[in-house]
Amino acid sequence: MTATVSTQPRYQVVNPATGDAGQSFDFVTAAELEATLAASAEAYRSWRDVPIAERARIIARVGELFKENSARLGAIATEEMGKPLPESVDEADFCGDIFGYFATEGPELAADHEIKTFAEGKAYVQRLPIGPLLGIMPWNYPFYQIARFAAPNLMLGNTIILKHAESVPKSALAVQELMDEAGVPAGVYQNIFASYDQVEEIIGDPRIVGVSLTGSERAGSVVASIAGRNLKKCVLELGGSDAYVVLDSDDVKASADLAWDTRIGNTGQACNSNKRMIVTSDIFDGFVERLVERAKDLKPGDPAEAADGTFSPLSSRKAAELLHEQVQDAVSKGATLHAGGVLGDGPAAYYSPAVLTGITPEMRAYREELFGPVAVVYSVSSDEEALTLANDSDYGLGGAVFSTDTKRAERVAQRLESGMSNVNTPANEGQEVPFGGVKRSGFGRELGPLGMDEFVNKRMYYVAD
C-alpha cells in the first residue's frame, strides 16, 4: 500500500511585499493534538468555576497587553500579510478595546435574567459556558479576528483551541504569548498549527462542543457540514459584497473620497468593505472621475513605511492573481477599467487599485466577492433601482446608504437584506457593535452584547415558592 502524502503547505511566513519566505512551522503531531484536546477539556472543568470577576481581571490584562505591544504586533502583521503598518498597529490597539469591553461589560451580560412566569415561583434565564471551542481564523485581520471570538468566550468560561491561517503563524504565536503573560491558565487558550485533516478531527472530537470560522464561503460550507454531522454548534462569517448606496450628495468629491478611503482600507481585504458602490446617475460621472483621480495617484510602496501616495501588496501572490483574473474577466466581457488593475511582477503581491464600471450579471465580478482594492461602481436612476441592485447578491453581510435627506436614506437602509445596515456612514464599527451577516455571508454574531450569546447555555432556572 502506498501512503498518501499531503500537499498542504506548512505554516509559512512569506512577505507579500517581496515574496521572500521566512520562518515555517510543522503541523502538530497526533500526540500533540491529543494533548491539546485533553488540556482544553481539563482546563474547562476549572475555568468555568473561576468567579467571573476574576476571569474579567485576566481578560482585562490581555487587553492591556495588546495595547502595550501594539507596535510590535503591528510589525508582525505587516510582515506576514502586507497590511500598511499604521493599520496593523491600530488593529492591535483595537483588540485591547475589545478585551476591555468584555472584561467590563461581561459580568452584566452573563448575569441571570429573571423572566415572567405564571407559576408560583421565580424563573430565570442563565448564561452558562458550554465547553471547549475551536476557532478557525483568517489572515486579513490576524489579531482582531481572534479577539472578537476569544474575548467573549473566555469571559463566559469556555476554553479555546485556536487554529489560525497558515500564512500568519507568528501572529498566532504572539497572541498565545500575550494570553500566557496575562495569566490565562494553561489549557484555557491554546494555539495549534493544525492541518485540514486535523481540523476535521478536532471538530469531530466529543470534547469539542462548537466551532467558529471566519473565512471563505467554501471553507464555511465544509466546516458547517462537519459540524452538522457531529451535532456541533457553529458560527460562520463568510465574507460579503456589501452595497454602498449614494443617493445624492452636496459634495460629490468628498463623497467619493470617503468611498475610496473605505474601499482601500486593508488594501481592500475586508469582509465588510464597500465592494459594490451604487450611485445615482446625476452624480455618477463626477463620482467616478474622483475615484479615478485617487487611483491614478498611487504607486506601489513598502507597507512597513506606508508612505502617502503608495499602496500595499495583497496578502499573497495567489490572491493578487485571483483578483486580476476576476477583473480581466469583466473587461473581456465589456466592463470599463478606468484606472489601475495592473498585476505587478512576481513573486511580490502588488495589484494597483482599480476603478471598474459597466459590470453586468454575466461577469464574475457581479456575483463574486472582489477581495482587493477594486472600486466597482454602478449607476442607477432611482432609489428603488438602487435597492433592487443592492439586494441582488448572494451575500448579506453589511451595507450603507447615504443621502443629504436622512429619512430618504433610512427608507432604503431599512430594506437592505444584510446583517448590518448603516445610514450616512460606511459602517458603525466598535467593540460594542454586533458583527455578522445573513444569506451566504453566514450566521451568528460576534462583538457587542450578542457576542456572548452564541456559545452559551441559556439555561432555564426555576425556583418554586
PDB file of C-alpha atoms in Angstrom, residues 238-392:
ATOM      1  CA  LEU A 238     -18.051  34.082   5.250  1.00  0.00           C
ATOM      2  CA  GLY A 239     -17.357  37.391   3.605  1.00  0.00           C
ATOM      3  CA  GLY A 240     -19.552  39.757   1.698  1.00  0.00           C
ATOM      4  CA  SER A 241     -20.113  42.030  -1.258  1.00  0.00           C
ATOM      5  CA  ASP A 242     -21.544  44.992   0.573  1.00  0.00           C
ATOM      6  CA  ALA A 243     -23.635  47.613  -1.176  1.00  0.00           C
ATOM      7  CA  TYR A 244     -22.622  51.234  -0.678  1.00  0.00           C
ATOM      8  CA  VAL A 245     -25.517  53.338  -1.940  1.00  0.00           C
ATOM      9  CA  VAL A 246     -25.086  57.056  -2.615  1.00  0.00           C
ATOM     10  CA  LEU A 247     -28.493  58.570  -3.395  1.00  0.00           C
ATOM     11  CA  ASP A 248     -27.357  62.189  -3.553  1.00  0.00           C
ATOM     12  CA  SER A 249     -24.580  64.440  -2.333  1.00  0.00           C
ATOM     13  CA  ASP A 250     -23.920  68.126  -1.800  1.00  0.00           C
ATOM     14  CA  ASP A 251     -20.182  67.432  -2.217  1.00  0.00           C
ATOM     15  CA  VAL A 252     -19.545  64.672  -4.740  1.00  0.00           C
ATOM     16  CA  LYS A 253     -15.781  64.877  -4.367  1.00  0.00           C
ATOM     17  CA  ALA A 254     -15.969  64.370  -0.604  1.00  0.00           C
ATOM     18  CA  SER A 255     -18.462  61.519  -1.037  1.00  0.00           C
ATOM     19  CA  ALA A 256     -16.155  59.786  -3.494  1.00  0.00           C
ATOM     20  CA  ASP A 257     -13.156  60.322  -1.216  1.00  0.00           C
ATOM     21  CA  LEU A 258     -14.948  58.645   1.678  1.00  0.00           C
ATOM     22  CA  ALA A 259     -15.986  55.744  -0.555  1.00  0.00           C
ATOM     23  CA  TRP A 260     -12.421  55.345  -1.866  1.00  0.00           C
ATOM     24  CA  ASP A 261     -10.768  55.513   1.548  1.00  0.00           C
ATOM     25  CA  THR A 262     -13.217  52.893   2.785  1.00  0.00           C
ATOM     26  CA  ARG A 263     -12.590  50.621  -0.180  1.00  0.00           C
ATOM     27  CA  ILE A 264      -8.811  50.577   0.040  1.00  0.00           C
ATOM     28  CA  GLY A 265      -8.664  50.043   3.799  1.00  0.00           C
ATOM     29  CA  ASN A 266      -6.565  46.923   4.432  1.00  0.00           C
ATOM     30  CA  THR A 267      -5.849  47.049   0.690  1.00  0.00           C
ATOM     31  CA  GLY A 268      -9.467  46.119   0.017  1.00  0.00           C
ATOM     32  CA  GLN A 269      -9.241  42.895   2.020  1.00  0.00           C
ATOM     33  CA  ALA A 270     -12.089  43.422   4.473  1.00  0.00           C
ATOM     34  CA  CYS A 271     -15.196  41.262   4.523  1.00  0.00           C
ATOM     35  CA  ASN A 272     -17.486  44.255   5.021  1.00  0.00           C
ATOM     36  CA  SER A 273     -15.741  46.582   2.588  1.00  0.00           C
ATOM     37  CA  ASN A 274     -17.868  48.575   0.126  1.00  0.00           C
ATOM     38  CA  LYS A 275     -17.362  46.224  -2.792  1.00  0.00           C
ATOM     39  CA  ARG A 276     -20.377  47.491  -4.771  1.00  0.00           C
ATOM     40  CA  MET A 277     -20.777  51.271  -4.999  1.00  0.00           C
ATOM     41  CA  ILE A 278     -24.258  52.112  -6.256  1.00  0.00           C
ATOM     42  CA  VAL A 279     -24.556  55.764  -7.251  1.00  0.00           C
ATOM     43  CA  THR A 280     -27.471  57.722  -8.722  1.00  0.00           C
ATOM     44  CA  SER A 281     -26.984  58.802 -12.328  1.00  0.00           C
ATOM     45  CA  ASP A 282     -26.978  62.565 -11.702  1.00  0.00           C
ATOM     46  CA  ILE A 283     -23.742  62.359  -9.670  1.00  0.00           C
ATOM     47  CA  PHE A 284     -22.272  59.172 -11.178  1.00  0.00           C
ATOM     48  CA  ASP A 285     -19.831  60.777 -13.629  1.00  0.00           C
ATOM     49  CA  GLY A 286     -18.327  63.138 -11.073  1.00  0.00           C
ATOM     50  CA  PHE A 287     -18.123  60.344  -8.503  1.00  0.00           C
ATOM     51  CA  VAL A 288     -16.242  58.020 -10.858  1.00  0.00           C
ATOM     52  CA  GLU A 289     -13.980  60.837 -12.039  1.00  0.00           C
ATOM     53  CA  ARG A 290     -12.845  61.474  -8.476  1.00  0.00           C
ATOM     54  CA  LEU A 291     -12.243  57.758  -7.809  1.00  0.00           C
ATOM     55  CA  VAL A 292     -10.076  57.600 -10.932  1.00  0.00           C
ATOM     56  CA  GLU A 293      -8.063  60.609  -9.728  1.00  0.00           C
ATOM     57  CA  ARG A 294      -7.419  58.880  -6.420  1.00  0.00           C
ATOM     58  CA  ALA A 295      -6.447  55.597  -8.065  1.00  0.00           C
ATOM     59  CA  LYS A 296      -4.031  57.163 -10.546  1.00  0.00           C
ATOM     60  CA  ASP A 297      -2.170  58.972  -7.770  1.00  0.00           C
ATOM     61  CA  LEU A 298      -0.969  55.741  -6.139  1.00  0.00           C
ATOM     62  CA  LYS A 299       2.315  53.903  -6.564  1.00  0.00           C
ATOM     63  CA  PRO A 300       3.439  50.589  -5.024  1.00  0.00           C
ATOM     64  CA  GLY A 301       5.183  51.057  -1.705  1.00  0.00           C
ATOM     65  CA  ASP A 302       6.598  49.256   1.299  1.00  0.00           C
ATOM     66  CA  PRO A 303       3.761  48.552   3.780  1.00  0.00           C
ATOM     67  CA  ALA A 304       6.243  48.883   6.633  1.00  0.00           C
ATOM     68  CA  GLU A 305       6.690  52.519   5.637  1.00  0.00           C
ATOM     69  CA  ALA A 306       3.146  53.207   4.385  1.00  0.00           C
ATOM     70  CA  ALA A 307       4.160  56.487   2.762  1.00  0.00           C
ATOM     71  CA  ASP A 308       1.497  58.815   1.388  1.00  0.00           C
ATOM     72  CA  GLY A 309       0.632  58.146  -2.237  1.00  0.00           C
ATOM     73  CA  THR A 310       1.522  54.452  -2.086  1.00  0.00           C
ATOM     74  CA  PHE A 311      -0.433  51.226  -1.965  1.00  0.00           C
ATOM     75  CA  SER A 312       0.475  47.983  -0.233  1.00  0.00           C
ATOM     76  CA  PRO A 313       0.517  44.434  -1.617  1.00  0.00           C
ATOM     77  CA  LEU A 314      -2.260  41.937  -1.237  1.00  0.00           C
ATOM     78  CA  SER A 315      -1.750  39.127   1.241  1.00  0.00           C
ATOM     79  CA  SER A 316      -0.210  36.743  -1.278  1.00  0.00           C
ATOM     80  CA  ARG A 317       0.723  36.362  -4.915  1.00  0.00           C
ATOM     81  CA  LYS A 318      -2.141  33.897  -5.319  1.00  0.00           C
ATOM     82  CA  ALA A 319      -4.627  36.462  -4.011  1.00  0.00           C
ATOM     83  CA  ALA A 320      -3.346  39.110  -6.416  1.00  0.00           C
ATOM     84  CA  GLU A 321      -3.561  36.723  -9.371  1.00  0.00           C
ATOM     85  CA  LEU A 322      -7.141  35.723  -8.489  1.00  0.00           C
ATOM     86  CA  LEU A 323      -8.237  39.349  -8.290  1.00  0.00           C
ATOM     87  CA  HIS A 324      -6.575  40.062 -11.629  1.00  0.00           C
ATOM     88  CA  GLU A 325      -8.453  37.152 -13.215  1.00  0.00           C
ATOM     89  CA  GLN A 326     -11.774  38.499 -11.944  1.00  0.00           C
ATOM     90  CA  VAL A 327     -11.097  41.987 -13.284  1.00  0.00           C
ATOM     91  CA  GLN A 328      -9.860  40.719 -16.634  1.00  0.00           C
ATOM     92  CA  ASP A 329     -12.957  38.557 -16.969  1.00  0.00           C
ATOM     93  CA  ALA A 330     -15.098  41.664 -16.550  1.00  0.00           C
ATOM     94  CA  VAL A 331     -13.056  43.686 -19.051  1.00  0.00           C
ATOM     95  CA  SER A 332     -13.184  40.892 -21.618  1.00  0.00           C
ATOM     96  CA  LYS A 333     -16.990  40.955 -21.391  1.00  0.00           C
ATOM     97  CA  GLY A 334     -17.374  44.698 -21.830  1.00  0.00           C
ATOM     98  CA  ALA A 335     -16.670  46.364 -18.488  1.00  0.00           C
ATOM     99  CA  THR A 336     -14.599  49.556 -18.419  1.00  0.00           C
ATOM    100  CA  LEU A 337     -11.360  49.631 -16.427  1.00  0.00           C
ATOM    101  CA  HIS A 338     -10.765  53.337 -15.805  1.00  0.00           C
ATOM    102  CA  ALA A 339      -7.571  53.056 -13.771  1.00  0.00           C
ATOM    103  CA  GLY A 340      -5.289  50.538 -12.105  1.00  0.00           C
ATOM    104  CA  GLY A 341      -5.844  46.831 -12.460  1.00  0.00           C
ATOM    105  CA  VAL A 342      -2.163  46.102 -13.123  1.00  0.00           C
ATOM    106  CA  LEU A 343      -0.698  42.931 -11.658  1.00  0.00           C
ATOM    107  CA  GLY A 344       2.867  43.649 -10.572  1.00  0.00           C
ATOM    108  CA  ASP A 345       5.813  41.377 -11.218  1.00  0.00           C
ATOM    109  CA  GLY A 346       6.122  38.318  -9.022  1.00  0.00           C
ATOM    110  CA  PRO A 347       6.834  36.931  -6.588  1.00  0.00           C
ATOM    111  CA  ALA A 348       5.534  40.032  -4.752  1.00  0.00           C
ATOM    112  CA  ALA A 349       1.761  40.521  -4.489  1.00  0.00           C
ATOM    113  CA  TYR A 350       1.140  44.058  -5.745  1.00  0.00           C
ATOM    114  CA  TYR A 351      -2.070  44.866  -7.629  1.00  0.00           C
ATOM    115  CA  SER A 352      -2.727  48.503  -8.440  1.00  0.00           C
ATOM    116  CA  PRO A 353      -6.025  49.868  -7.031  1.00  0.00           C
ATOM    117  CA  ALA A 354      -8.642  49.907  -9.776  1.00  0.00           C
ATOM    118  CA  VAL A 355     -11.908  51.569 -10.788  1.00  0.00           C
ATOM    119  CA  LEU A 356     -14.356  49.408 -12.726  1.00  0.00           C
ATOM    120  CA  THR A 357     -17.739  50.272 -14.256  1.00  0.00           C
ATOM    121  CA  GLY A 358     -20.167  48.577 -16.622  1.00  0.00           C
ATOM    122  CA  ILE A 359     -20.419  45.357 -14.622  1.00  0.00           C
ATOM    123  CA  THR A 360     -23.224  43.072 -15.842  1.00  0.00           C
ATOM    124  CA  PRO A 361     -24.627  39.799 -14.452  1.00  0.00           C
ATOM    125  CA  GLU A 362     -22.682  37.524 -16.816  1.00  0.00           C
ATOM    126  CA  MET A 363     -19.390  38.759 -15.357  1.00  0.00           C
ATOM    127  CA  ARG A 364     -17.734  37.077 -12.393  1.00  0.00           C
ATOM    128  CA  ALA A 365     -17.418  40.445 -10.676  1.00  0.00           C
ATOM    129  CA  TYR A 366     -21.196  40.750 -10.449  1.00  0.00           C
ATOM    130  CA  ARG A 367     -21.601  37.734  -8.167  1.00  0.00           C
ATOM    131  CA  GLU A 368     -18.171  37.038  -6.727  1.00  0.00           C
ATOM    132  CA  GLU A 369     -16.506  38.858  -3.873  1.00  0.00           C
ATOM    133  CA  LEU A 370     -13.594  41.000  -5.078  1.00  0.00           C
ATOM    134  CA  PHE A 371     -11.186  40.736  -2.156  1.00  0.00           C
ATOM    135  CA  GLY A 372      -8.849  43.550  -3.018  1.00  0.00           C
ATOM    136  CA  PRO A 373      -8.639  47.241  -3.960  1.00  0.00           C
ATOM    137  CA  VAL A 374     -11.156  47.391  -6.799  1.00  0.00           C
ATOM    138  CA  ALA A 375     -13.901  50.019  -6.733  1.00  0.00           C
ATOM    139  CA  VAL A 376     -16.863  48.656  -8.680  1.00  0.00           C
ATOM    140  CA  VAL A 377     -19.358  51.433  -9.419  1.00  0.00           C
ATOM    141  CA  TYR A 378     -22.921  51.066 -10.721  1.00  0.00           C
ATOM    142  CA  SER A 379     -25.226  53.819 -11.995  1.00  0.00           C
ATOM    143  CA  VAL A 380     -28.923  53.763 -11.042  1.00  0.00           C
ATOM    144  CA  SER A 381     -31.807  56.127 -11.799  1.00  0.00           C
ATOM    145  CA  SER A 382     -33.958  55.741  -8.685  1.00  0.00           C
ATOM    146  CA  ASP A 383     -33.981  54.704  -5.046  1.00  0.00           C
ATOM    147  CA  GLU A 384     -35.939  51.590  -5.910  1.00  0.00           C
ATOM    148  CA  GLU A 385     -33.453  50.577  -8.588  1.00  0.00           C
ATOM    149  CA  ALA A 386     -30.639  51.127  -6.102  1.00  0.00           C
ATOM    150  CA  LEU A 387     -32.351  48.905  -3.545  1.00  0.00           C
ATOM    151  CA  THR A 388     -33.049  46.155  -6.072  1.00  0.00           C
ATOM    152  CA  LEU A 389     -29.417  46.102  -7.169  1.00  0.00           C
ATOM    153  CA  ALA A 390     -28.155  46.247  -3.578  1.00  0.00           C
ATOM    154  CA  ASN A 391     -30.176  43.171  -2.655  1.00  0.00           C
ATOM    155  CA  ASP A 392     -29.292  41.251  -5.825  1.00  0.00           C
TER     156      ASP A 392
END
